Amino acid sequence: MAVGHQPGSGGIDMRLAVTEPGVPEIFHSLQGEGVSAGKPSVFVRLSQCNLHCVWCDTAYTWNFQGTEFAHRDDLPNAPKKFDRAAETVDVSTDALAEQLTSQSCRRIIFTGGEPLLQQRGLGELIQRLKAFDADFYIEIETNGTIKPIGLAAELIDQFNVSPKLAHSGNAVSIRLKSDVLGFYARDPRANFKIVVANPSDLEEVHALVAESGIPADRVWLMPEGRTPAELRAREPWLAEACLEAGYNFTDRLHIHLYGDTRGT
Ligand code: SF4
């Protein structure tokens, strides 16, 4: 079911990604990754990100025309850019609350982009969902560079924190915030999902986990890949690395089920 912007409706406007122009990317599917993999969930994809990973599979949330970010899908002399107006839609928290409370699934996953860039709206929306039904369970997918504040910090049930390694192409100064990672390491609501591309990334993973004080049993390593073949190629050595270090392993279930497509 789609929800469009409703001029004059109350609440705070939030900027969402779209499945097609004007249609916000809100969908019911199985969580594909990490601690909640396999659980039926309603996903709400927010637009905009403060990082710019070269392998990001949702670059339509941030890699807009007029920006100079690099991405793996760029062709020589032809960077792949998205039209900001066509790829985003503003939806009020009133309209979002109406849609989310009308669905039977009570596990909501706010993803992006980086959802915590819009945490004022998030906090208000989550408060309304929980007031409607205390069974709402709220997960946030975050890149671990922003601390939650206010209502968002209080009401989010689960933080799926995904700090980025050097192969993401982001400068270390913007992708790793030690105080923020330390905050999440101390919060039992947080688990950590780290995308790994090559065996040589593992030393970086171990250092990040140790320096941030993250318990190994709250770490999930996930192979980088946007096709089943790419994932399968990396899984054998990554599974071994998880066994050796005491980390958890996660596949990307949705890629195997649905491919790299929007709204799944
Ligand atoms: S942090 Fe996530 S949404 Fe942002 S660019 Fe990286 S992979 Fe994409």
XYZ file of C-alpha atoms and ligand atoms in Angstrom:
272
model
C 0.000 0.000 0.000
C 1.417 3.361 -0.923
C 1.238 6.592 0.990
C 1.875 9.947 -0.643
C 2.558 13.341 0.822
C -0.559 14.755 2.359
C -0.336 18.560 2.397
C -1.778 19.995 5.557
C -1.666 16.744 7.475
C -0.090 16.933 10.906
C 3.167 15.763 12.332
C 6.653 16.060 10.909
C 7.511 15.472 7.269
C 9.999 12.657 6.725
C 11.917 12.108 3.491
C 11.559 8.588 2.148
C 13.023 6.711 -0.810
C 10.567 5.528 -3.459
C 9.852 2.339 -5.381
C 8.572 4.484 -8.244
C 8.081 8.248 -8.434
C 5.809 9.373 -5.616
C 5.444 5.925 -4.008
C 7.345 5.593 -0.707
C 9.456 2.487 -0.258
C 7.477 0.726 2.481
C 7.156 -3.031 2.137
C 6.465 -6.251 4.022
C 9.211 -8.841 3.690
C 11.557 -11.100 5.607
C 14.506 -9.451 7.293
C 17.417 -10.673 5.198
C 20.406 -9.912 7.408
C 21.766 -10.097 10.913
C 20.252 -10.979 14.254
C 16.623 -10.838 13.029
C 17.179 -12.649 9.720
C 14.084 -14.536 8.605
C 11.627 -12.505 10.700
C 8.607 -10.983 8.907
C 8.987 -7.208 9.055
C 7.694 -4.003 7.553
C 10.556 -1.971 6.086
C 10.472 1.814 5.817
C 13.332 3.156 3.715
C 14.363 6.708 4.556
C 16.321 8.769 2.065
C 19.691 10.515 2.578
C 22.946 9.206 4.010
C 25.981 10.843 5.587
C 28.282 8.123 4.145
C 28.862 7.206 0.508
C 29.928 3.581 0.228
C 31.221 2.630 -3.210
C 29.332 -0.696 -3.119
C 26.105 0.663 -1.554
C 23.064 -1.189 -2.912
C 20.743 1.730 -2.109
C 22.719 4.524 -3.750
C 19.397 5.987 -4.925
C 19.015 7.292 -1.344
C 22.035 9.603 -1.578
C 23.973 9.553 -4.886
C 22.088 12.411 -6.472
C 22.843 14.480 -9.564
C 25.119 17.399 -8.730
C 27.181 15.407 -6.212
C 30.694 14.110 -6.803
C 30.595 10.827 -4.894
C 32.129 7.766 -6.556
C 30.218 4.490 -6.877
C 31.018 1.079 -8.282
C 28.237 1.423 -10.862
C 29.917 4.474 -12.413
C 31.048 4.066 -16.018
C 34.145 5.900 -17.357
C 33.162 9.536 -17.808
C 29.562 8.619 -16.878
C 28.931 8.522 -13.126
C 25.639 6.863 -12.238
C 23.571 9.556 -10.560
C 19.952 9.729 -9.429
C 17.390 12.493 -9.747
C 16.729 13.707 -6.201
C 13.166 14.846 -6.926
C 12.230 11.570 -8.625
C 13.849 9.396 -5.948
C 12.349 10.966 -2.834
C 8.958 11.717 -1.389
C 8.022 13.614 1.776
C 5.468 11.860 3.959
C 4.089 13.214 7.218
C 4.418 11.228 10.439
C 0.601 11.314 10.574
C 0.334 9.510 7.249
C 3.112 7.059 8.153
C 1.509 6.232 11.499
C -1.808 5.616 9.765
C -0.271 3.219 7.278
C 1.931 1.349 9.757
C -0.843 0.856 12.318
C -3.165 -0.482 9.610
C -0.835 -3.437 8.944
C -0.845 -6.551 11.095
C 2.955 -6.926 11.234
C 4.321 -5.218 14.346
C 8.060 -5.488 13.603
C 9.069 -2.252 11.860
C 12.550 -1.749 10.440
C 13.615 1.779 9.592
C 16.398 1.542 7.067
C 18.042 3.793 4.518
C 20.177 5.605 3.783
C 20.882 6.604 7.374
C 17.615 6.782 9.356
C 19.124 8.631 12.325
C 19.552 11.726 10.130
C 15.778 12.112 10.668
C 15.484 11.141 14.282
C 13.152 13.932 15.355
C 10.486 12.567 13.032
C 11.448 9.007 13.921
C 11.029 9.649 17.630
C 7.571 11.151 17.158
C 6.477 8.362 14.825
C 7.696 5.573 17.103
C 6.002 7.178 20.090
C 2.716 7.156 18.190
C 3.129 3.542 17.086
C 3.813 2.342 20.629
C 0.932 4.372 22.030
C -1.339 2.630 19.512
C -0.012 -0.845 20.326
C 2.765 -1.641 22.809
C 3.582 -4.732 20.727
C 5.261 -2.628 18.056
C 8.938 -3.644 17.944
C 11.223 -1.108 16.305
C 14.560 -1.834 14.650
C 16.889 0.768 13.134
C 19.584 0.053 10.588
C 22.357 2.583 11.206
C 25.940 3.038 10.052
C 27.076 3.729 13.618
C 28.200 7.334 13.143
C 25.239 9.042 14.857
C 24.031 8.654 18.445
C 20.291 8.417 18.983
C 18.782 11.210 21.065
C 15.465 12.025 22.700
C 12.462 9.828 21.952
C 14.390 7.805 19.369
C 17.039 6.877 21.945
C 14.359 5.963 24.445
C 11.957 4.007 22.257
C 13.997 2.108 19.653
C 14.115 -1.578 20.626
C 17.026 -2.729 18.498
C 19.932 -0.986 16.821
C 21.466 -2.885 13.891
C 24.776 -1.041 13.717
C 26.885 -1.450 10.592
C 30.264 0.299 10.886
C 32.077 0.586 7.579
C 35.574 -0.647 6.725
C 38.153 0.990 4.426
C 36.829 -0.858 1.345
C 33.638 1.237 1.598
C 35.630 4.150 0.174
C 34.712 6.549 2.995
C 37.445 8.494 4.796
C 38.113 7.018 8.220
C 37.328 10.386 9.818
C 33.673 10.180 8.719
C 33.037 6.422 8.851
C 34.373 5.619 12.343
C 33.304 7.673 15.376
C 34.861 6.002 18.387
C 32.576 7.671 20.935
C 29.483 6.638 18.986
C 30.657 3.040 18.530
C 31.543 2.913 22.235
C 28.027 4.117 23.064
C 26.482 1.308 21.011
C 28.923 -1.262 22.425
C 27.664 -0.427 25.929
C 23.980 -0.589 24.906
C 22.636 -4.170 24.941
C 20.000 -3.174 22.359
C 22.758 -2.868 19.742
C 24.190 -5.597 17.551
C 26.877 -5.092 14.928
C 26.810 -6.174 11.294
C 30.036 -5.700 9.370
C 30.284 -6.098 5.586
C 33.433 -8.009 4.609
C 34.732 -8.173 1.020
C 38.134 -9.857 1.292
C 40.079 -11.991 3.782
C 42.471 -9.061 4.161
C 39.590 -7.087 5.756
C 39.525 -9.368 8.793
C 42.416 -7.691 10.636
C 40.532 -4.412 10.330
C 37.412 -6.085 11.747
C 39.293 -7.497 14.734
C 40.883 -4.098 15.476
C 37.541 -2.266 15.220
C 35.815 -4.763 17.513
C 38.616 -4.643 20.097
C 39.026 -0.855 20.073
C 35.272 -0.269 20.396
C 34.839 -2.827 23.190
C 32.226 -4.840 21.260
C 31.575 -8.364 22.616
C 32.261 -10.942 19.877
C 28.858 -12.565 20.300
C 27.165 -9.310 19.269
C 29.071 -9.197 15.957
C 27.668 -10.549 12.660
C 29.980 -10.711 9.632
C 28.260 -10.487 6.264
C 29.748 -11.084 2.818
C 29.698 -8.135 0.449
C 27.700 -8.924 -2.687
C 24.619 -7.995 -4.653
C 24.137 -11.370 -6.387
C 23.860 -14.935 -5.004
C 27.073 -15.825 -6.871
C 29.041 -12.990 -5.264
C 27.768 -13.984 -1.824
C 28.451 -17.694 -2.298
C 32.028 -16.991 -3.413
C 32.815 -15.223 -0.144
C 30.860 -17.367 2.293
C 33.228 -20.325 2.811
C 36.216 -18.335 4.090
C 34.013 -15.851 5.947
C 32.193 -18.674 7.768
C 35.568 -20.077 8.851
C 36.657 -16.663 10.109
C 33.466 -16.381 12.198
C 34.067 -19.796 13.748
C 37.651 -18.878 14.649
C 36.820 -15.510 16.216
C 33.477 -16.356 17.846
C 31.513 -13.957 15.642
C 28.124 -14.745 14.104
C 27.729 -15.200 10.365
C 24.918 -13.707 8.328
C 23.910 -14.290 4.742
C 21.759 -11.863 2.735
C 18.558 -13.886 2.522
C 16.650 -11.336 0.440
C 19.275 -11.441 -2.323
C 18.781 -15.198 -2.682
C 14.985 -14.898 -2.537
C 14.329 -11.784 -4.564
C 17.581 -10.486 -6.105
C 18.878 -6.944 -5.755
C 15.550 -5.190 -6.275
C 13.752 -2.343 -4.573
C 10.874 -3.042 -2.250
C 12.075 -6.475 -1.142
S 26.053 3.736 5.128
Fe 24.585 2.268 4.230
S 23.115 3.524 3.075
Fe 24.890 4.832 3.553
S 26.164 4.678 1.722
Fe 26.900 3.104 3.168
S 25.783 1.216 2.641
Fe 24.703 2.953 1.647
